[in-house]
PDB file of C-alpha atoms and ligand atoms in Angstrom:
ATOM      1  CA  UNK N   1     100.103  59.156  93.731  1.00 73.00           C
ATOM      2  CA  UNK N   2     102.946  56.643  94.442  1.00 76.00           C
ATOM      3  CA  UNK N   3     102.199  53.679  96.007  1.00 78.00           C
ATOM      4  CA  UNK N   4     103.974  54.201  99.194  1.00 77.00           C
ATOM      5  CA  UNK N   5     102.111  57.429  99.861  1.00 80.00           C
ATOM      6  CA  UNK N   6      98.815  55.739  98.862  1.00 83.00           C
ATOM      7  CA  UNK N   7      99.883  53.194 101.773  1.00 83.00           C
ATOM      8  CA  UNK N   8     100.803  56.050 104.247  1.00 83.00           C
ATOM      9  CA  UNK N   9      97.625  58.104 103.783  1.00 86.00           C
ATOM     10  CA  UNK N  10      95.738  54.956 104.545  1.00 88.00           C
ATOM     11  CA  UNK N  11      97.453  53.872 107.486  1.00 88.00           C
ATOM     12  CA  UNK N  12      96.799  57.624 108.918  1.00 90.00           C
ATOM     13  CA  UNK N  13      93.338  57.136 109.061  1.00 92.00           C
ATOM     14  CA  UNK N  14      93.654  52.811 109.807  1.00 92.00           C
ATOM     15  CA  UNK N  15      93.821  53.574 113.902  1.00 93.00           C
ATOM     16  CA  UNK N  16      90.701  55.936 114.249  1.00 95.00           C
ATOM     17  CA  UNK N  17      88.485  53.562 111.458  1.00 96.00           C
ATOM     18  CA  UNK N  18      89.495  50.586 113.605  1.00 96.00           C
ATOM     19  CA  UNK N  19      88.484  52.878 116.712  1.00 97.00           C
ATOM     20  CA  UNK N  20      85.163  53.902 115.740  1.00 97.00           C
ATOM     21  CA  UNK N  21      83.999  50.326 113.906  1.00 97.00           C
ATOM     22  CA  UNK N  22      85.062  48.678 117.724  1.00 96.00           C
ATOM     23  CA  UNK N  23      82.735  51.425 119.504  1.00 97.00           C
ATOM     24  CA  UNK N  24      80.084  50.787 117.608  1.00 97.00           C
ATOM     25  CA  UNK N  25      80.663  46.408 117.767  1.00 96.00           C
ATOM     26  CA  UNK N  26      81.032  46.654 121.495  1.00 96.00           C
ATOM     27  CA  UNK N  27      77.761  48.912 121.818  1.00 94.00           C
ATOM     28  CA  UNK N  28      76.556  46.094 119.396  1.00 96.00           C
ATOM     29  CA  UNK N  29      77.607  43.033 121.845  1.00 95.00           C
ATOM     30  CA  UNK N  30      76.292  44.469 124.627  1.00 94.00           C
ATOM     31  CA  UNK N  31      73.298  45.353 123.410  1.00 92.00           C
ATOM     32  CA  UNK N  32      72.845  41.751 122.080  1.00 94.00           C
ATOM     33  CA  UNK N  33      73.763  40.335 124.794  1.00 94.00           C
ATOM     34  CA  UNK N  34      71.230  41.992 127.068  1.00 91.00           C
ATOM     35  CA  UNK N  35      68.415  41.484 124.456  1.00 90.00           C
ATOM     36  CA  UNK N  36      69.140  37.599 124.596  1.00 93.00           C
ATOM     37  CA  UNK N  37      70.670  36.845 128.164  1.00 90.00           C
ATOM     38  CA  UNK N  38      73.940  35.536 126.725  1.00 92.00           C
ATOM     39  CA  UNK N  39      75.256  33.389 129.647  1.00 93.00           C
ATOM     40  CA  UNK N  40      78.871  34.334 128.288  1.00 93.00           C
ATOM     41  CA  UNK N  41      78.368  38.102 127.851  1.00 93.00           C
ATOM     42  CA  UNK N  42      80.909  39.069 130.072  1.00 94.00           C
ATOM     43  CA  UNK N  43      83.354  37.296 128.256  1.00 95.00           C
ATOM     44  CA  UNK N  44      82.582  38.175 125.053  1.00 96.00           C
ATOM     45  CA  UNK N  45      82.968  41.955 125.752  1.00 96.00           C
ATOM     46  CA  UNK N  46      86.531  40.933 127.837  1.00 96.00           C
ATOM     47  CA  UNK N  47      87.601  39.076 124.573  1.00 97.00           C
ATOM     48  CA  UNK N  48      86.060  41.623 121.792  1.00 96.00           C
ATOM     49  CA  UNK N  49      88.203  44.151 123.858  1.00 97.00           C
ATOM     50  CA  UNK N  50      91.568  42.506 123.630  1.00 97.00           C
ATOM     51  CA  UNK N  51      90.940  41.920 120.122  1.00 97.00           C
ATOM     52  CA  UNK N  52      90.615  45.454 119.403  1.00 97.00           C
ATOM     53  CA  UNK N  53      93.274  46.541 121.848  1.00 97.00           C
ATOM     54  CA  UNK N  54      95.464  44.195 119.810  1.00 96.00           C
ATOM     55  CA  UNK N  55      94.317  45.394 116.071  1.00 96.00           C
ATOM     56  CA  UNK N  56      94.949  48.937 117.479  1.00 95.00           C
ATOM     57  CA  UNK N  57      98.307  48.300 118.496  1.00 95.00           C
ATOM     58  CA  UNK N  58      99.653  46.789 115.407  1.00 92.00           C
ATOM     59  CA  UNK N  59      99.675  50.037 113.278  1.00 90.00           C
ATOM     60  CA  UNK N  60     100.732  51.960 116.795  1.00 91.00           C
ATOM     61  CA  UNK N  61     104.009  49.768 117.026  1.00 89.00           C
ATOM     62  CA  UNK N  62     104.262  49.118 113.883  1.00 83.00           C
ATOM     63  CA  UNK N  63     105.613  52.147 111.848  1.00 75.00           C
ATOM     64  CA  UNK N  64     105.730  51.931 108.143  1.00 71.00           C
ATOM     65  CA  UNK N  65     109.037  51.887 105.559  1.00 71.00           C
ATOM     66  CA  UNK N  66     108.670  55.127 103.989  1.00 68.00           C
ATOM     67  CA  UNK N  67     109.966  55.706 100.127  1.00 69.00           C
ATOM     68  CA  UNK N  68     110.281  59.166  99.344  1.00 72.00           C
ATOM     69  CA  UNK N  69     109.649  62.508 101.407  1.00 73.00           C
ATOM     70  CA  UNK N  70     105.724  62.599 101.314  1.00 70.00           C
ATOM     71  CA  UNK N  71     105.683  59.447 102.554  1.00 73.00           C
ATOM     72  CA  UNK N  72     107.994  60.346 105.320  1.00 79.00           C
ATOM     73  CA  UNK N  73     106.326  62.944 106.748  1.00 83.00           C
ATOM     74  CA  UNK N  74     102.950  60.888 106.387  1.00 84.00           C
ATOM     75  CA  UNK N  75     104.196  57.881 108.197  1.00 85.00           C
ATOM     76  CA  UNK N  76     105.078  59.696 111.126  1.00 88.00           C
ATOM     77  CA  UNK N  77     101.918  61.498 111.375  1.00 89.00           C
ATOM     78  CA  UNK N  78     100.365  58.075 110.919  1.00 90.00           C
ATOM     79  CA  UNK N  79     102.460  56.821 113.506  1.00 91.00           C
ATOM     80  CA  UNK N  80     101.321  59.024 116.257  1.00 91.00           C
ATOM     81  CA  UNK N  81      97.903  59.274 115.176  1.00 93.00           C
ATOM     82  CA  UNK N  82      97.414  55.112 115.601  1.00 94.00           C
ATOM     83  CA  UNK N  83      98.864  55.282 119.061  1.00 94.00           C
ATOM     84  CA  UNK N  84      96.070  58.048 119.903  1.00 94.00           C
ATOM     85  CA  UNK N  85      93.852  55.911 119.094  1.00 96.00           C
ATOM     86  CA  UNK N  86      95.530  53.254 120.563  1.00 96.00           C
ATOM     87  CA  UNK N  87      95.145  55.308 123.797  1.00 94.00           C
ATOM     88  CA  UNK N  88      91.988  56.394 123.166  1.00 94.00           C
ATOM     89  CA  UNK N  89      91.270  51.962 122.516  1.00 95.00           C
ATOM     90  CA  UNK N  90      92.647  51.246 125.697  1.00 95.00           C
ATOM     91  CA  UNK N  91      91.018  53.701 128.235  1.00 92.00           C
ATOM     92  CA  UNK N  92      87.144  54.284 126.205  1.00 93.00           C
ATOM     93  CA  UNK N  93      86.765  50.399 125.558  1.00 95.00           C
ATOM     94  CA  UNK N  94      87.969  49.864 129.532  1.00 94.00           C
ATOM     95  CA  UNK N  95      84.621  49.947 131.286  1.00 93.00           C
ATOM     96  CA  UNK N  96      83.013  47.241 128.969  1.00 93.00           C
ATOM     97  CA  UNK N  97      85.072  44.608 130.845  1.00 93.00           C
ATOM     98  CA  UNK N  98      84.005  45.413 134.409  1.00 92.00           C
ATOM     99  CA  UNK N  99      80.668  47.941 134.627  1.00 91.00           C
ATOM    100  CA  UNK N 100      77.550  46.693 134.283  1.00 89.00           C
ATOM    101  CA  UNK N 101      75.798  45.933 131.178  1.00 88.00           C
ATOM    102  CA  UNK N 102      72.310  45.075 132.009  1.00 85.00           C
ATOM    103  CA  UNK N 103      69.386  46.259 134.446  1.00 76.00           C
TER     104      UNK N 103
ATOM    105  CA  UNK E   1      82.106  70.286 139.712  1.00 80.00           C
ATOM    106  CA  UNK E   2      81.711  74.479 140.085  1.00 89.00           C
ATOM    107  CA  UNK E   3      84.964  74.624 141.991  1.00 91.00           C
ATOM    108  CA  UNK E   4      87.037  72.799 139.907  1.00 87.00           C
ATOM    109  CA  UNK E   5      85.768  74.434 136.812  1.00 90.00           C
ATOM    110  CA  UNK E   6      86.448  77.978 138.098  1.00 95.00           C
ATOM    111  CA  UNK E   7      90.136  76.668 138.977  1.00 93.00           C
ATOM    112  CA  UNK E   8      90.619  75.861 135.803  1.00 90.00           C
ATOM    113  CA  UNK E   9      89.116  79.205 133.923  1.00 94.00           C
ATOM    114  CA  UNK E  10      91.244  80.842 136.555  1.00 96.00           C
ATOM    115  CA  UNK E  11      94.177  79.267 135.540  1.00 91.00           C
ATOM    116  CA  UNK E  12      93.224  79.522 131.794  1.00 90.00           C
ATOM    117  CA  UNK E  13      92.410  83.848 132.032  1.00 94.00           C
ATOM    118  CA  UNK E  14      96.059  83.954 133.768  1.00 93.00           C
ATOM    119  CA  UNK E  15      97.870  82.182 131.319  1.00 89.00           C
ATOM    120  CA  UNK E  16      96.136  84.570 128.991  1.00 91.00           C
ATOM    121  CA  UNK E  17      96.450  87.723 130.210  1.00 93.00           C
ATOM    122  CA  UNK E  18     100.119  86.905 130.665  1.00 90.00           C
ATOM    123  CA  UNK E  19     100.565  86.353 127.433  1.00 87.00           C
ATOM    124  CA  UNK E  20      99.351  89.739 126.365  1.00 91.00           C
ATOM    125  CA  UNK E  21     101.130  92.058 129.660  1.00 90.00           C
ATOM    126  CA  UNK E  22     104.398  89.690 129.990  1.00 87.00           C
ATOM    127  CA  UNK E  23     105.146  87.812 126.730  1.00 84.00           C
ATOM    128  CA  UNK E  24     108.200  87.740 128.053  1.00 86.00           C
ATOM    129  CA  UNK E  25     107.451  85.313 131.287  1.00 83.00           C
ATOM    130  CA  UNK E  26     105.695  82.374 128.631  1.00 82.00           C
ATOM    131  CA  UNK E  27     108.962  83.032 126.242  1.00 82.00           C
ATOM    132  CA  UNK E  28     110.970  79.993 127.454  1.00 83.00           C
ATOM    133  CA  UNK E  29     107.818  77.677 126.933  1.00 85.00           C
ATOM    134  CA  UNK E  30     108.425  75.464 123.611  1.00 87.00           C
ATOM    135  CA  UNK E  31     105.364  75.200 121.326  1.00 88.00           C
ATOM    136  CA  UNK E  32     106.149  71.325 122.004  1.00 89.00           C
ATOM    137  CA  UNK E  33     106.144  71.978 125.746  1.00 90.00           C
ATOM    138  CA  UNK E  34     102.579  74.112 125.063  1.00 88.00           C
ATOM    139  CA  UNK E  35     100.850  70.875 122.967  1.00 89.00           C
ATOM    140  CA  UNK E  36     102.162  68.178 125.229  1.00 90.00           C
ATOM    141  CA  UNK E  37     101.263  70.349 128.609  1.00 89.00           C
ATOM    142  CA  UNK E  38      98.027  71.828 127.493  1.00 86.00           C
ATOM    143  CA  UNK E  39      96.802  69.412 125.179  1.00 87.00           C
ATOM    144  CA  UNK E  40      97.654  65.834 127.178  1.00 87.00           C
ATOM    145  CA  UNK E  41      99.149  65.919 130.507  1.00 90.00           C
ATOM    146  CA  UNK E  42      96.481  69.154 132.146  1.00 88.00           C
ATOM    147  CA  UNK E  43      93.372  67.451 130.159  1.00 89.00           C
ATOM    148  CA  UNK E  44      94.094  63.867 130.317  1.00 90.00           C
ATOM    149  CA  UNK E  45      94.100  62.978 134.286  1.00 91.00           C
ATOM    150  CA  UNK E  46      91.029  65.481 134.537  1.00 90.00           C
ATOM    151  CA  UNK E  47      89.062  63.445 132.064  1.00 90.00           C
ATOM    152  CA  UNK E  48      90.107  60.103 133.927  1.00 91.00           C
ATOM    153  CA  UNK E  49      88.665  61.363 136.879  1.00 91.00           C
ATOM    154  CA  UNK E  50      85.609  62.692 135.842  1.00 91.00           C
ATOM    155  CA  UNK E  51      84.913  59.561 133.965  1.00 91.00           C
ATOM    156  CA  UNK E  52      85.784  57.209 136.613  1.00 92.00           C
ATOM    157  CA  UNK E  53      83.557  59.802 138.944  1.00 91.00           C
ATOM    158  CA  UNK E  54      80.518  59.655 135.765  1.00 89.00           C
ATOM    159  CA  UNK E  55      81.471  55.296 136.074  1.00 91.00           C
ATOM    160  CA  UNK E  56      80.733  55.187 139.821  1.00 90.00           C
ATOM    161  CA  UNK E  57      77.725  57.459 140.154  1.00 85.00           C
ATOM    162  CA  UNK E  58      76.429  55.635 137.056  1.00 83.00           C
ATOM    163  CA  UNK E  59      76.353  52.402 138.758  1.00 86.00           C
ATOM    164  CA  UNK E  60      74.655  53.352 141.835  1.00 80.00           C
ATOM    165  CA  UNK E  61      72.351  55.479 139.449  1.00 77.00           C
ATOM    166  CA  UNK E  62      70.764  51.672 138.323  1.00 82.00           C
ATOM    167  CA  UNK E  63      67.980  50.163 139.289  1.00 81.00           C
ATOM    168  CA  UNK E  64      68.712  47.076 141.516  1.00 82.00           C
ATOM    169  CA  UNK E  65      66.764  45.238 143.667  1.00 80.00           C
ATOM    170  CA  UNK E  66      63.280  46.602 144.437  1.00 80.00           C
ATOM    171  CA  UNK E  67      62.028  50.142 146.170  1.00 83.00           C
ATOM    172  CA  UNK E  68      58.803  51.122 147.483  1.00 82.00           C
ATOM    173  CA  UNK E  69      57.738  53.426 144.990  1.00 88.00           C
ATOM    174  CA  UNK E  70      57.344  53.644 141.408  1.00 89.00           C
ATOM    175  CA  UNK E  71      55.673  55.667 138.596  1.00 91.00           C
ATOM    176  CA  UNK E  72      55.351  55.011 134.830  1.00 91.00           C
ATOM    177  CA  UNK E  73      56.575  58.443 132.232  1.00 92.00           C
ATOM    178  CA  UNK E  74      54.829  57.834 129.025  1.00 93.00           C
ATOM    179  CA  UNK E  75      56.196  60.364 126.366  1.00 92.00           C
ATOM    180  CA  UNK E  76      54.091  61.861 122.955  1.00 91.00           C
ATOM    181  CA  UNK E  77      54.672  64.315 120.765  1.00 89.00           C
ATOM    182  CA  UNK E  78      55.294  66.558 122.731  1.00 88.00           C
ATOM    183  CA  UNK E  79      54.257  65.977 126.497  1.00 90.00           C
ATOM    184  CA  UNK E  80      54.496  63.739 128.991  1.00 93.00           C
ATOM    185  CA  UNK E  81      51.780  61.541 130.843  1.00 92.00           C
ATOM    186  CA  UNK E  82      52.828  60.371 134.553  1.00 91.00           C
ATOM    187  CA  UNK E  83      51.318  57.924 136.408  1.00 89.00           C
ATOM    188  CA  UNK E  84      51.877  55.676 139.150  1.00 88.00           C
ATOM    189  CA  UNK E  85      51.194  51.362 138.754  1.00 85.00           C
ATOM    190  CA  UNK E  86      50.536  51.311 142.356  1.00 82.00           C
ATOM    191  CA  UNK E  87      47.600  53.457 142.349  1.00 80.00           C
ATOM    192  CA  UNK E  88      45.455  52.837 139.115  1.00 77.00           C
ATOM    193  CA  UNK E  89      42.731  55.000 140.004  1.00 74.00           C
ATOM    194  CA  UNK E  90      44.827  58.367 139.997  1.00 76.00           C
ATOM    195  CA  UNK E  91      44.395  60.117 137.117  1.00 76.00           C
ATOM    196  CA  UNK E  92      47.141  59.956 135.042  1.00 78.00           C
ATOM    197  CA  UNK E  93      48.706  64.200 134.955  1.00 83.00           C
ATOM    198  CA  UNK E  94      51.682  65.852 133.301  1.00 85.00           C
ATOM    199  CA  UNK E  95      53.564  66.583 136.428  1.00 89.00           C
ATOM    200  CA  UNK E  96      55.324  64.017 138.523  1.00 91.00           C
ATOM    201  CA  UNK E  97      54.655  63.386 142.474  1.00 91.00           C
ATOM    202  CA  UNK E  98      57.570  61.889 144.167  1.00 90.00           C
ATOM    203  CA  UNK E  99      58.243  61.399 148.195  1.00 91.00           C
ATOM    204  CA  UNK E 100      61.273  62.971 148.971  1.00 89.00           C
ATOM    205  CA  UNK E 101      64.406  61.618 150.670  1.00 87.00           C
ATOM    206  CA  UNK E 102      63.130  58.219 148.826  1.00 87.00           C
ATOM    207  CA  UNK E 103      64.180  56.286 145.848  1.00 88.00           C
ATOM    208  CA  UNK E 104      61.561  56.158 143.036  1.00 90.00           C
ATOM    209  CA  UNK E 105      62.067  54.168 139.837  1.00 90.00           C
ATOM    210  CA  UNK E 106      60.265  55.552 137.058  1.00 91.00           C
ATOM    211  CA  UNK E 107      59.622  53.262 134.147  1.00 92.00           C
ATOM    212  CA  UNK E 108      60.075  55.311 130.998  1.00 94.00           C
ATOM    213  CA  UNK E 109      58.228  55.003 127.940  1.00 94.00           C
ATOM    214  CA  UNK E 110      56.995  56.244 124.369  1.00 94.00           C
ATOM    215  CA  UNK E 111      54.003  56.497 122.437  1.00 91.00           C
ATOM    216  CA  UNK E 112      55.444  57.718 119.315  1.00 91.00           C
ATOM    217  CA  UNK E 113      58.856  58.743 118.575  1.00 93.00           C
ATOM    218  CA  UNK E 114      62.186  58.437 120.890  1.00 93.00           C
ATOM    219  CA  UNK E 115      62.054  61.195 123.702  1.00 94.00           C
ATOM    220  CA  UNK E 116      64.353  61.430 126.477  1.00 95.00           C
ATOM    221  CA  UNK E 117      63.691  61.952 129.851  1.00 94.00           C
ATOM    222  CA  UNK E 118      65.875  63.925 132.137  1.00 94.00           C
ATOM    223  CA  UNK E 119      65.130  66.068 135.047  1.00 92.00           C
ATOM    224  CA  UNK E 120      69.145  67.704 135.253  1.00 91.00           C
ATOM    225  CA  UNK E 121      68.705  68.345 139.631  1.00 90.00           C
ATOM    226  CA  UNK E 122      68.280  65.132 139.692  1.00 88.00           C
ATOM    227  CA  UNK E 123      70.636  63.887 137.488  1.00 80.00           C
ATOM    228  CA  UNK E 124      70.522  60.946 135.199  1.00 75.00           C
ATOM    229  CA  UNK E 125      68.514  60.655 131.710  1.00 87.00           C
ATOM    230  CA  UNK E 126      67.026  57.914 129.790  1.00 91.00           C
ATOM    231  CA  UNK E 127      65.404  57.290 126.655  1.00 93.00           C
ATOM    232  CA  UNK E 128      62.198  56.925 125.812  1.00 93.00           C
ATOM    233  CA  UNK E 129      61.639  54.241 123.654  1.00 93.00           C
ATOM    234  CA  UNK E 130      58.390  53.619 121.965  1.00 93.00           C
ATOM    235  CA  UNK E 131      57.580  49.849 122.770  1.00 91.00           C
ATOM    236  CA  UNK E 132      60.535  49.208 125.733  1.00 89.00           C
ATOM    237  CA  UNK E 133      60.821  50.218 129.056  1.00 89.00           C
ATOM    238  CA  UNK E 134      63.385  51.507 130.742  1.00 89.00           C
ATOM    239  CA  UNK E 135      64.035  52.210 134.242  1.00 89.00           C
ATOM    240  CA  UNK E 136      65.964  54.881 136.456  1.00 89.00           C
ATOM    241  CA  UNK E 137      65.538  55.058 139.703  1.00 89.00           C
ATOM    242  CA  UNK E 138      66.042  58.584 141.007  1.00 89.00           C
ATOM    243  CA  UNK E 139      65.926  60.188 144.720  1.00 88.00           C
ATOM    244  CA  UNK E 140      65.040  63.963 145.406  1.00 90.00           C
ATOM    245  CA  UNK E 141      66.587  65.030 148.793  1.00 90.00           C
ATOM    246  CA  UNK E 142      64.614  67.671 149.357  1.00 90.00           C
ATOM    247  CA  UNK E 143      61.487  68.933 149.155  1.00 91.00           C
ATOM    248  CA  UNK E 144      60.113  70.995 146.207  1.00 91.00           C
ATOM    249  CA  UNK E 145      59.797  71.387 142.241  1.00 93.00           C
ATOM    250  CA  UNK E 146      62.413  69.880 140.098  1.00 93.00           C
ATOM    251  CA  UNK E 147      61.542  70.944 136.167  1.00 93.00           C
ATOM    252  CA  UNK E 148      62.431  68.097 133.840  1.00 92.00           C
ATOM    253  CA  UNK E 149      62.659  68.379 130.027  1.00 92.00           C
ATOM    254  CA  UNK E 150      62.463  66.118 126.972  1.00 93.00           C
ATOM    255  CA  UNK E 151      66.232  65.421 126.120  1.00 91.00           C
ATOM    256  CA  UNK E 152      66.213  64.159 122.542  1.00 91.00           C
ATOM    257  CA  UNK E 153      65.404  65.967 119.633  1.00 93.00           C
ATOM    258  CA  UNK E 154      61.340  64.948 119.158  1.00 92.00           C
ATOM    259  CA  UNK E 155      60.127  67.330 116.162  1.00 89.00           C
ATOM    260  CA  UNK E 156      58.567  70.853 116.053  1.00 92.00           C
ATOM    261  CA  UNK E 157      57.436  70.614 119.680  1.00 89.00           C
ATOM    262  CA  UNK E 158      60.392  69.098 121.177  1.00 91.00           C
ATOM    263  CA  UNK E 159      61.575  72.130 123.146  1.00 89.00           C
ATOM    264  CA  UNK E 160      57.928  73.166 124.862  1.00 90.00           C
ATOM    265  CA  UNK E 161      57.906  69.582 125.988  1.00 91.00           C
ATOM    266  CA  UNK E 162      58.288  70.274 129.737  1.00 91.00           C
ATOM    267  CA  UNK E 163      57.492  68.920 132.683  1.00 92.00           C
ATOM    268  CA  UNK E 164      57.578  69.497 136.363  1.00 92.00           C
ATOM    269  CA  UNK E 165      58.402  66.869 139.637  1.00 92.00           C
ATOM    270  CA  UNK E 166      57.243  67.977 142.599  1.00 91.00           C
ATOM    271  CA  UNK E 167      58.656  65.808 145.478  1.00 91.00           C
ATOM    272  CA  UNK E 168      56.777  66.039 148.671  1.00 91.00           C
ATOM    273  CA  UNK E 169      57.639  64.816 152.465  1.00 89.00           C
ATOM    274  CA  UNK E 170      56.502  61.233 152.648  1.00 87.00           C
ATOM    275  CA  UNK E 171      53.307  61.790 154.805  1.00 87.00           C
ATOM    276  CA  UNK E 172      51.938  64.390 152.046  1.00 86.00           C
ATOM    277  CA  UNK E 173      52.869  62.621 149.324  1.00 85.00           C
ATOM    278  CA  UNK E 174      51.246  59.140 150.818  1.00 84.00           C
ATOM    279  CA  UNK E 175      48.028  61.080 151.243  1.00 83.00           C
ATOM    280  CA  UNK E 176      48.193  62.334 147.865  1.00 81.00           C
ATOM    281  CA  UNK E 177      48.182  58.662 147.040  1.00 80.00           C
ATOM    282  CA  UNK E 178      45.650  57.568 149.231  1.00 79.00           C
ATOM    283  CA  UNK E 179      43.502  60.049 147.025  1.00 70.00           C
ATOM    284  CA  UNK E 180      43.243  62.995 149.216  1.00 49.00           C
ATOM    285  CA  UNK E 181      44.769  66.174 147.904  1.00 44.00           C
ATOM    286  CA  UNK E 182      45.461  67.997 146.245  1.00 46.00           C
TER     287      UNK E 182
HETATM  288 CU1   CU D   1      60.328  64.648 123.114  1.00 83.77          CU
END
């Protein structure tokens, strides 16, 4: 496999692996910070959000230089499937800033 | 919920059966147009709403501030144990009493493995975690038996593992409590 194709198959899967390792942080944070009263909690969550919003958006605005045909065709499925989950970033990760997070 | 779904298969069978009596009718529709129209702009706002819908009714689902009644839902493999912290000397039974018309929080417990507690009329579910509580507070408008079930896979038993609420108008159910029937 050429190394430009190597580079486009990852980046296909980069958006969704970024996606599901943020779920699973922010289900993390918040349940830390309920378990040990962070006074900052709130802001931790805001900030852990834009961080992922902005890791997500680099490979969803960011499209690759393709070198050869496969690589083509892979970059623009990569490209579209990193602003899904972009998207997907932007609207599931929402609530953590502004519903509650302990009872 | 059951009006907006039915819409929806409505429009779904039409589409359909139009494809199979006039083909001809669905001919100018792109494949493109099909994904983009199908796939994001129909599901997308529908999803937003129901969410935003499951956001708000989850938030007034939570138990703030205090009410006047409560009851404790210990869960073992595979039944559940309900009794109330207000009146120790009831013995503890496997169906819940709750007033009607009045908010009850129910602290919800295990003894051995991770249950779930859900009674789907009244909407809401929580875990059942074996050494933490957890609270919901639910609210039975009416009147009469609500059947709950354990919600999270449990082992070999987990689908007998039943129970029943009965809520009961506020005078019957205080007797109850006061130890006097049934
Ligand atoms: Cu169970």
């Amino acid at each position: 496999m050429r190394q430009g194709d190597k580079i486009a198959l990852i980046s296909l899967v980069a958006g969704f692996t970024v996606w599901s390792v943020g779920f699973v942080a922010l289900y993390g944070l918040q349940a830390l910070g309920c378990a040990y009263g962070w006074p900052t909690h709130r802001a931790v969550l805001i900030l852990a959000y834009g961080i992922l919003v902005a890791v997500l958006a680099v490979p969803a605005f960011w499209p690759l230089r393709s070198d050869g045909e496969a690589s083509a065709t892979l970059s623009v499925a990569a490209l579209w499937a990193n602003r899904a989950a972009l998207g997907a970033g932007v609207l599931v990760f929402l609530p953590v800033t502004f519903t509650s997070t302990c009872v | 919920m059951l009006a907006g779904a039915a819409v929806l298969t409505a429009l779904v069978l039409a589409l359909l059966t139009m494809a199979y009596l006039r083909p001809h009718r669905l001919a100018g529709v792109t494949a493109g147009q099909w994904i983009v129209g199908g796939g994001l702009i129909l599901p997308i706002p529908i999803l937003m709403l129901l969410t935003g819908t499951a956001l708000v009714l989850g938030e007034q689902l939570l138990p703030r501030g205090e009410v006047a009644y409560r009851a404790e839902a210990r869960a073992e493999q595979w039944a559940w144990r309900f009794s109330y912290p207000d009146v120790p000397g009831l013995p503890v039974s496997e169906t819940l009493h709750i007033p009607a018309g009045e908010p009850v929080d129910i602290a919800v417990t295990s003894a051995d493995v991770i249950h779930a507690f859900w009674v789907p009329r009244l909407g809401g579910k929580i875990d059942a975690i074996p050494g933490h509580r957890n609270v919901i507070r639910l609210q039975a408008d009416e009147p009469g038996i609500y059947r709950g079930i354990c919600a999270e896979f449990c082992g070999p038993g987990h689908e007998t593992m039943q129970f029943r609420v009965e809520a009961h108008d506020l005078e019957t159910f205080k007797s109850m409590m006061a130890g006097a029937a049934p």
